[in-house]
Short mmCIF file of C-alpha atoms and ligand atoms in Angstrom, two decimals:
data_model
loop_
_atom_site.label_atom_id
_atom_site.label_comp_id
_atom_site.label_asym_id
_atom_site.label_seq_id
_atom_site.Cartn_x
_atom_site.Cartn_y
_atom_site.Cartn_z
CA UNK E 16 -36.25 -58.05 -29.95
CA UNK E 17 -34.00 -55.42 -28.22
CA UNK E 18 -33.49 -52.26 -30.34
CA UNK E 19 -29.88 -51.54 -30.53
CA UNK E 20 -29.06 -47.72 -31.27
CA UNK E 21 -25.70 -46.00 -31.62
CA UNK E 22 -25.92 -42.35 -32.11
CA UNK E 23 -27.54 -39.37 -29.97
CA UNK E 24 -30.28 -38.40 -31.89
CA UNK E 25 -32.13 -41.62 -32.54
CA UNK E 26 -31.75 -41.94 -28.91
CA UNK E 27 -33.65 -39.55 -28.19
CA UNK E 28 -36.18 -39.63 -30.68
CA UNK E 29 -37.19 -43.10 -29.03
CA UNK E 30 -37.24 -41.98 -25.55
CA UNK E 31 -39.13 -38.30 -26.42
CA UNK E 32 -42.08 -41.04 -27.87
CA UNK E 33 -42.07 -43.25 -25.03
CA UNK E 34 -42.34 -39.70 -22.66
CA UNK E 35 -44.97 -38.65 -24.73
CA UNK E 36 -47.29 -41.80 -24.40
CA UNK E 37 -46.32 -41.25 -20.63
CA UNK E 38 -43.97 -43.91 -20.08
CA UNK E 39 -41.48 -44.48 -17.64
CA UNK E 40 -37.34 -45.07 -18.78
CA UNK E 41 -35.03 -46.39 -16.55
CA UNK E 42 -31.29 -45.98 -17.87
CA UNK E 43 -28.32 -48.53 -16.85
CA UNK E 44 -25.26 -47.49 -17.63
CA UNK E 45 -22.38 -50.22 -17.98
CA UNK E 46 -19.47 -50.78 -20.17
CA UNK E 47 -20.07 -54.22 -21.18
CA UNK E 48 -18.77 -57.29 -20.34
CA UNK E 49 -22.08 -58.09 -18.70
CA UNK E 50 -22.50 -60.41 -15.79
CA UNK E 51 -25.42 -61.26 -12.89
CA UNK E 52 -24.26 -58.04 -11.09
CA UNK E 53 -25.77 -55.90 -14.48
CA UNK E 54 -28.68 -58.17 -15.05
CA UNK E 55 -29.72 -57.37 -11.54
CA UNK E 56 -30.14 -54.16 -12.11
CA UNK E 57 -31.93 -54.81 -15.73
CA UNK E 58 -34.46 -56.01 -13.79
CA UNK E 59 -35.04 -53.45 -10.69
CA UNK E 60 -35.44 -50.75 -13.82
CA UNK E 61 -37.84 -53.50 -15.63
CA UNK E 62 -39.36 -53.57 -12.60
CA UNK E 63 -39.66 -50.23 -11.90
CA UNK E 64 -40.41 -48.56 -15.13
CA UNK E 65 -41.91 -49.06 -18.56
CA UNK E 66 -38.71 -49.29 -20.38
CA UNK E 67 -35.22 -49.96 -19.72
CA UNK E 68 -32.36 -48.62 -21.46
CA UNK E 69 -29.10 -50.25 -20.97
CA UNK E 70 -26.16 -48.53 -22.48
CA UNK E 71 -22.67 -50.20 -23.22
CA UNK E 72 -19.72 -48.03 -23.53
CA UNK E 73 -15.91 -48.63 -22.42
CA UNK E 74 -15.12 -44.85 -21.44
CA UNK E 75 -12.13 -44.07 -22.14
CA UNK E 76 -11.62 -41.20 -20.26
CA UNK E 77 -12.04 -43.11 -16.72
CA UNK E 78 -8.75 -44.88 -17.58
CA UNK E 79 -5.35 -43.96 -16.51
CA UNK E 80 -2.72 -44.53 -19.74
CA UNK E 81 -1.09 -47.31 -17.56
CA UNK E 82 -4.62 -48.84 -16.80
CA UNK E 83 -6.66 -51.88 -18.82
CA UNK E 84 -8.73 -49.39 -21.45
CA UNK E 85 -7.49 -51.68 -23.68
CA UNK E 86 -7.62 -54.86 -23.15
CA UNK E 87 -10.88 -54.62 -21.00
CA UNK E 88 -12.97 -57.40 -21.90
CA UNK E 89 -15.55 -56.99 -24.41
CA UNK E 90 -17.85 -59.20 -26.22
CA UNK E 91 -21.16 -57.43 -27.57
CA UNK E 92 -22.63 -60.40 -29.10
CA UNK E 93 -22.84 -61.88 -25.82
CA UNK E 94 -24.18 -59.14 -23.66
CA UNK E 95 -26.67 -58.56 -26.51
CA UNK E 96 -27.85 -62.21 -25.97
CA UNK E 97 -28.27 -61.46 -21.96
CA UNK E 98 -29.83 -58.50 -22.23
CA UNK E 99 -32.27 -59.96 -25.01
CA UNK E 100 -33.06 -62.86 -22.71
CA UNK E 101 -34.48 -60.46 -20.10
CA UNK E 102 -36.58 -58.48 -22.49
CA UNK E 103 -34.37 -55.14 -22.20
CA UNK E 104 -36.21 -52.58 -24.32
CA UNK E 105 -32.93 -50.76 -25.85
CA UNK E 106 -29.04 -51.02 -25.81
CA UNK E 107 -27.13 -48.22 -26.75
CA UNK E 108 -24.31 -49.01 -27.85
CA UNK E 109 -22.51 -45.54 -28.99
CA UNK E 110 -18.35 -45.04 -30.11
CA UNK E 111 -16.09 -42.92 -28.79
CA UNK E 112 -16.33 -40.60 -31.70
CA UNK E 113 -20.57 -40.53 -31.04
CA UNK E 114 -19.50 -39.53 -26.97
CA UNK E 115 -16.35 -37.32 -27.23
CA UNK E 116 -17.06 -35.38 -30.75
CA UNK E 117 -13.79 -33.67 -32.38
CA UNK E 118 -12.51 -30.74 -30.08
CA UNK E 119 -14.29 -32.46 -26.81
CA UNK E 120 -13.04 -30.12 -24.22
CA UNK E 121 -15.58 -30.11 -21.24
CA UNK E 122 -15.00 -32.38 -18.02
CA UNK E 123 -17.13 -32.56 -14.89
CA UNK E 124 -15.62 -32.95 -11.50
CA UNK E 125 -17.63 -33.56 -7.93
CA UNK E 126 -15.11 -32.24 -5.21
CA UNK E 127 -14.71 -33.57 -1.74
CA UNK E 128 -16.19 -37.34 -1.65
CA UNK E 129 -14.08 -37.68 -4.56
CA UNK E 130 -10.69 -37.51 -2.80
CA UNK E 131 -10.57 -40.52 -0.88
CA UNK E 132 -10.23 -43.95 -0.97
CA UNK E 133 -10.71 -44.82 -5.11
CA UNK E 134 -10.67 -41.40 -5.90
CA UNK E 135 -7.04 -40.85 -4.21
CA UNK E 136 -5.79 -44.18 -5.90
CA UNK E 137 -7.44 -43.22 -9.33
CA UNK E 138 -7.00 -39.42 -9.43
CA UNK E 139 -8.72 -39.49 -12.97
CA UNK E 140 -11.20 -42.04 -12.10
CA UNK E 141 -13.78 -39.78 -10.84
CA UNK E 142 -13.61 -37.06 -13.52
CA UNK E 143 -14.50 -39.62 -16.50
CA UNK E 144 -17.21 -41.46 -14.32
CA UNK E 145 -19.46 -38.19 -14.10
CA UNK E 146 -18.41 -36.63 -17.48
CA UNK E 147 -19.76 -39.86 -19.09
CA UNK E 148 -23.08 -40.56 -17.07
CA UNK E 149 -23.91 -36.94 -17.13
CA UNK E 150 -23.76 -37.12 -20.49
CA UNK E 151 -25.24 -40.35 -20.61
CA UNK E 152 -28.41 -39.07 -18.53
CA UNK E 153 -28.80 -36.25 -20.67
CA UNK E 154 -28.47 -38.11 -23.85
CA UNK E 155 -31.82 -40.17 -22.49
CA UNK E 156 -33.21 -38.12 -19.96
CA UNK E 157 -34.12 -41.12 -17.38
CA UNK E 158 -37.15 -41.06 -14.67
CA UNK E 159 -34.03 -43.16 -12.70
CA UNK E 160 -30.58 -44.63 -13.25
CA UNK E 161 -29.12 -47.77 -12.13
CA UNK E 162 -25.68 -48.40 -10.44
CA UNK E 163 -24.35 -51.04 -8.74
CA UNK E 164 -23.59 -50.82 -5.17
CA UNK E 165 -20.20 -52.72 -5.77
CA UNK E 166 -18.81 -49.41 -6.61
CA UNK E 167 -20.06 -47.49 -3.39
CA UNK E 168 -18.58 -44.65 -3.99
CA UNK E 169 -19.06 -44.69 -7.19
CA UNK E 170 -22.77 -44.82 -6.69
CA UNK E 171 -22.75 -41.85 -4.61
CA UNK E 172 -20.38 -39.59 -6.37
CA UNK E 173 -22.91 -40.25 -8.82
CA UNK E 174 -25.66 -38.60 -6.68
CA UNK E 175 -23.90 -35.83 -5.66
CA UNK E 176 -23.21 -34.78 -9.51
CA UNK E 177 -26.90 -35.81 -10.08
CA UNK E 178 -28.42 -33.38 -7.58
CA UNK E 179 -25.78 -30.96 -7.39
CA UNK E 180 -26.63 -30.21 -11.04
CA UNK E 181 -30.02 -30.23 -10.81
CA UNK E 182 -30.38 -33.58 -13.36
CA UNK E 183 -33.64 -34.34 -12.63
CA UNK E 184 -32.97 -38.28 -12.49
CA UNK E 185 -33.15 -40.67 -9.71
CA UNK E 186 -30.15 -42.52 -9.09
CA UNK E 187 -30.55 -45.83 -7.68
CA UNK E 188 -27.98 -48.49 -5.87
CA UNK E 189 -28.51 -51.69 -5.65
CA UNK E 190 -26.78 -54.45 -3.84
CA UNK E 191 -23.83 -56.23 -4.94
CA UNK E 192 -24.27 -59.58 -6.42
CA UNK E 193 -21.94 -62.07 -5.41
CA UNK E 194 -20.34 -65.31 -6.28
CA UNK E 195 -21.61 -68.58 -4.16
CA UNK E 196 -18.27 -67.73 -2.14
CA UNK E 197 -18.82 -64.16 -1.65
CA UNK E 198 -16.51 -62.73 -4.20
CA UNK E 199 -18.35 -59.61 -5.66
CA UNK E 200 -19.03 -60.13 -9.32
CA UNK E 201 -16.96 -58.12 -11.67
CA UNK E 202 -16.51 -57.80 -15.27
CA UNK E 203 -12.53 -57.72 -14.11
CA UNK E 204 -12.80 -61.26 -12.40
CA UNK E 205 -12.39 -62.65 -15.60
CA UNK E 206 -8.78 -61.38 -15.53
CA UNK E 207 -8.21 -63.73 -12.64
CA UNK E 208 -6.75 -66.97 -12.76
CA UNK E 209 -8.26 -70.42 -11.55
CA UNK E 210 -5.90 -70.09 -8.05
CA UNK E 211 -6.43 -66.19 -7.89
CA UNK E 212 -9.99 -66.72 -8.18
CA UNK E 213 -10.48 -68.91 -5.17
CA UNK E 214 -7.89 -66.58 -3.12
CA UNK E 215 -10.33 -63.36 -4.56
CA UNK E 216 -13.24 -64.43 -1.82
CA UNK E 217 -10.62 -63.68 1.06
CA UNK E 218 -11.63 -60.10 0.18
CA UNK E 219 -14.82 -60.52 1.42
CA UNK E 220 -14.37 -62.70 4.12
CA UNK E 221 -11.85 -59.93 5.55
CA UNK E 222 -14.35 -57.03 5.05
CA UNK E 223 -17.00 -59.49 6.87
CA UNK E 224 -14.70 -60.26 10.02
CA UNK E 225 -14.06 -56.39 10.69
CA UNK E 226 -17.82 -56.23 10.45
CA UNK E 227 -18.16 -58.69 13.12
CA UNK E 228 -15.68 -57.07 15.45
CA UNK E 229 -16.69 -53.47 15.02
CA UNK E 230 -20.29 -54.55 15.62
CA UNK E 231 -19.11 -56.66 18.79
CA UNK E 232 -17.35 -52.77 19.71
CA UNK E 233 -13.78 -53.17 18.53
CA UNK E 234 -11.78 -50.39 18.29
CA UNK E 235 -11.06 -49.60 13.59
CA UNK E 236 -7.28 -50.03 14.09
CA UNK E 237 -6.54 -53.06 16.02
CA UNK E 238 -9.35 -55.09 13.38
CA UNK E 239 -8.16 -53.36 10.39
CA UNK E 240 -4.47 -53.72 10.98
CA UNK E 241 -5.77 -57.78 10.83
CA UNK E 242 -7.51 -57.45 8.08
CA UNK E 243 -4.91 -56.16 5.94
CA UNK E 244 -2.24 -58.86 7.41
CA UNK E 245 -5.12 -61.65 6.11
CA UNK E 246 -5.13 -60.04 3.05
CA UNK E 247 -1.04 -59.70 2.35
CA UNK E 248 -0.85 -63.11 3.95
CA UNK E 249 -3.30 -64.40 0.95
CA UNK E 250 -1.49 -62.82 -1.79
CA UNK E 251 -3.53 -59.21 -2.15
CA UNK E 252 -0.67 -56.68 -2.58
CA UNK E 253 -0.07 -53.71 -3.28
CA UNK E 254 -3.33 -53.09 -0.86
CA UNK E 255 -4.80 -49.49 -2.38
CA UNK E 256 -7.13 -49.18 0.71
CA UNK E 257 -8.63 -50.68 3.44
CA UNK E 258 -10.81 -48.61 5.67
CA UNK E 259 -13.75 -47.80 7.53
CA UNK E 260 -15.85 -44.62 6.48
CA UNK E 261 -19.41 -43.18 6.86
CA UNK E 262 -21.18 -44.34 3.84
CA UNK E 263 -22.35 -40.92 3.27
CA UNK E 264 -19.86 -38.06 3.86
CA UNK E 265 -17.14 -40.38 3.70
CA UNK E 266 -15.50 -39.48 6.92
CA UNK E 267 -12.98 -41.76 8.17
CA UNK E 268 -14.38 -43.76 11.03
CA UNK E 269 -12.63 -45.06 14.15
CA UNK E 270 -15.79 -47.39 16.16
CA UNK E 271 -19.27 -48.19 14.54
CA UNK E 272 -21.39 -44.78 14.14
CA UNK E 273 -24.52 -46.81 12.92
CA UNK E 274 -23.86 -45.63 9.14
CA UNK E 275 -20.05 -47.22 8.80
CA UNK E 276 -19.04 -49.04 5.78
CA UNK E 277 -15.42 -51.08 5.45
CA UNK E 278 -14.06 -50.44 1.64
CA UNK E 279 -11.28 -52.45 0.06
CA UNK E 280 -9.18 -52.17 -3.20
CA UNK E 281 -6.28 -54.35 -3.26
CA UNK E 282 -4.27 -56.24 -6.59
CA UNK E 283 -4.42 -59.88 -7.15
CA UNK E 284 -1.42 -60.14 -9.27
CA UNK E 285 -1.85 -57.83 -11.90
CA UNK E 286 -5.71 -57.38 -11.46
CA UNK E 287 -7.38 -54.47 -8.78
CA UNK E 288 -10.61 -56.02 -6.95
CA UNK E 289 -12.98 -53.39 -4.68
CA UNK E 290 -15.71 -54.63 -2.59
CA UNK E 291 -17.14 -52.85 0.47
CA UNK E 292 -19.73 -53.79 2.81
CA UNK E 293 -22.38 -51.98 5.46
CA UNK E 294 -21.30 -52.63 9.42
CA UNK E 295 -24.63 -53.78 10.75
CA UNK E 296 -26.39 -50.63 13.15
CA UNK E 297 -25.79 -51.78 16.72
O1 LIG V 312 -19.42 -48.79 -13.33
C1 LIG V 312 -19.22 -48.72 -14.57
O2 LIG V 312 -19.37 -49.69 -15.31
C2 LIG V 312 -18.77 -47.40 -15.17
O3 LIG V 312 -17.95 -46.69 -14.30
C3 LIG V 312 -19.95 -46.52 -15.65
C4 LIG V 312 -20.82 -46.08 -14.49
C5 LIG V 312 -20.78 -47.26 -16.67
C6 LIG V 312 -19.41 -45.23 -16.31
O4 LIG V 312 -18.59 -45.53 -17.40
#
């Protein structure tokens, strides 16, 4: 049976034994609600270390007041059951009070690749991403982390605070899992209705067709000026972003460089969806 733990200390207590008997600890950080997409990466940590850690916490301070902190789905009985089922070592499973104690007054704030794309539409988003996972990886001091690649530039933001403060952690993505039509999973599909569910997979099907054309040597505004009529034409609006950047330094990107990646955030009714996708190296 999983151990479930909800304050600092006990934390790590268990993970100082497990480094003592020289044992590996992979950490994934979610915020419940879990679905294939957080299993997946259960298992790359199970796979890669001795332990793995998951950690549920809705974090409060990567939500604008206008935003879903709120009503965000949650439902620990259920992701307790999942992560049971694939043998997950420990959940923890702290409250706000355990992660922001009274008088809480320090942030942390990655520059640069933050300003773009979710980071322009989100201005807070950023800020309360690394705040919480560096706390998070120094709460358990990890051999690695987990993140999904769904949030690209979440992922690397994440890498940049990582190394930039010498946390010595390695991060790992890995790929998005997707619905049998291509619709990225996401703990905010559930949000969706049954008609705004089958609409959700134009996302990806947009993000693939300016794929095809900038591999095939189309010019970034002709194919994304299409892409974002396909997606207003579906329903998507307001349309945060759609664009083509280096995966790396973020640049914005005007023809296929080899390391270009097509990101998309645009509302289904009330509910945001991102996905993003790699342009194939020509
Ligand atoms: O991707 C998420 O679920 C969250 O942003 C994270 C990384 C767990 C931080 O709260």
């Amino acid at each position: 049976m999983m151990k479930i733990i909800r304050d600092i200390p006990s934390l790590r207590d268990q993970v100082r034994r497990w480094r003592h008997d020289g044992e590996t600890v992979g950490l994934i950080p979610t915020m419940g609600s879990l679905h294939e997409g957080h299993l997946a990466l259960v298992r790359q940590a199970k796979q890669d270390c001795d332990h793995a850690i998951a950690t549920i916490f809705v974090n409060p301070t990567q939500f604008a007041p206008s935003e879903d902190f709120d009503t965000y789905p949650r439902d620990e009985t259920r992701d307790i059951d999942m992560l049971n089922g694939l043998e997950t070592d420990l959940l923890f499973s702290p409250n706000v009070d355990e992660m922001y104690a009274k008088g809480f007054s320090t942030s942390v704030a990655v520059s640069n690749i933050t300003q773009c794309l979710c980071g322009a539409a989100r201005p807070h988003f950023f800020g309360g991403v690394v705040t919480v996972v560096s706390k998070l990886l120094l709460q358990a001091l990890p051999d690695r982390a987990y993140f999904g690649e769904k949030d690209f530039q979440q992922l690397q933001v994440i890498k940049r605070m990582a190394r930039d403060l010498d946390i010595p952690v390695d991060i790992q993505g890995v790929p998005t899992i997707r619905e049998a039509d291509g619709m990225a999973m996401s703990s905010r599909n559930k949000y969706l209705s049954a008609n705004q569910r089958k609409i959700g997979a134009t996302l990806y099907q947009v993000l693939q067709d300016i794929a095809t054309r900038l591999t095939a040597g189309e010019h970034a505004d002709a194919v994304l000026l299409d892409g974002a009529a396909t997606l207003k034409a579906a329903g998507f609006d307001p349309i945060d972003y759609l664009e083509i950047r280096d995966s790396e330094t973020f640049e914005p990107l005007e023809t296929n460089n080899g390391t270009a990646r097509i990101f998309a955030a645009a509302f289904l009714g009330e509910t945001r969806l991102i996905d993003n996708i790699a342009v194939r190296a020509v």
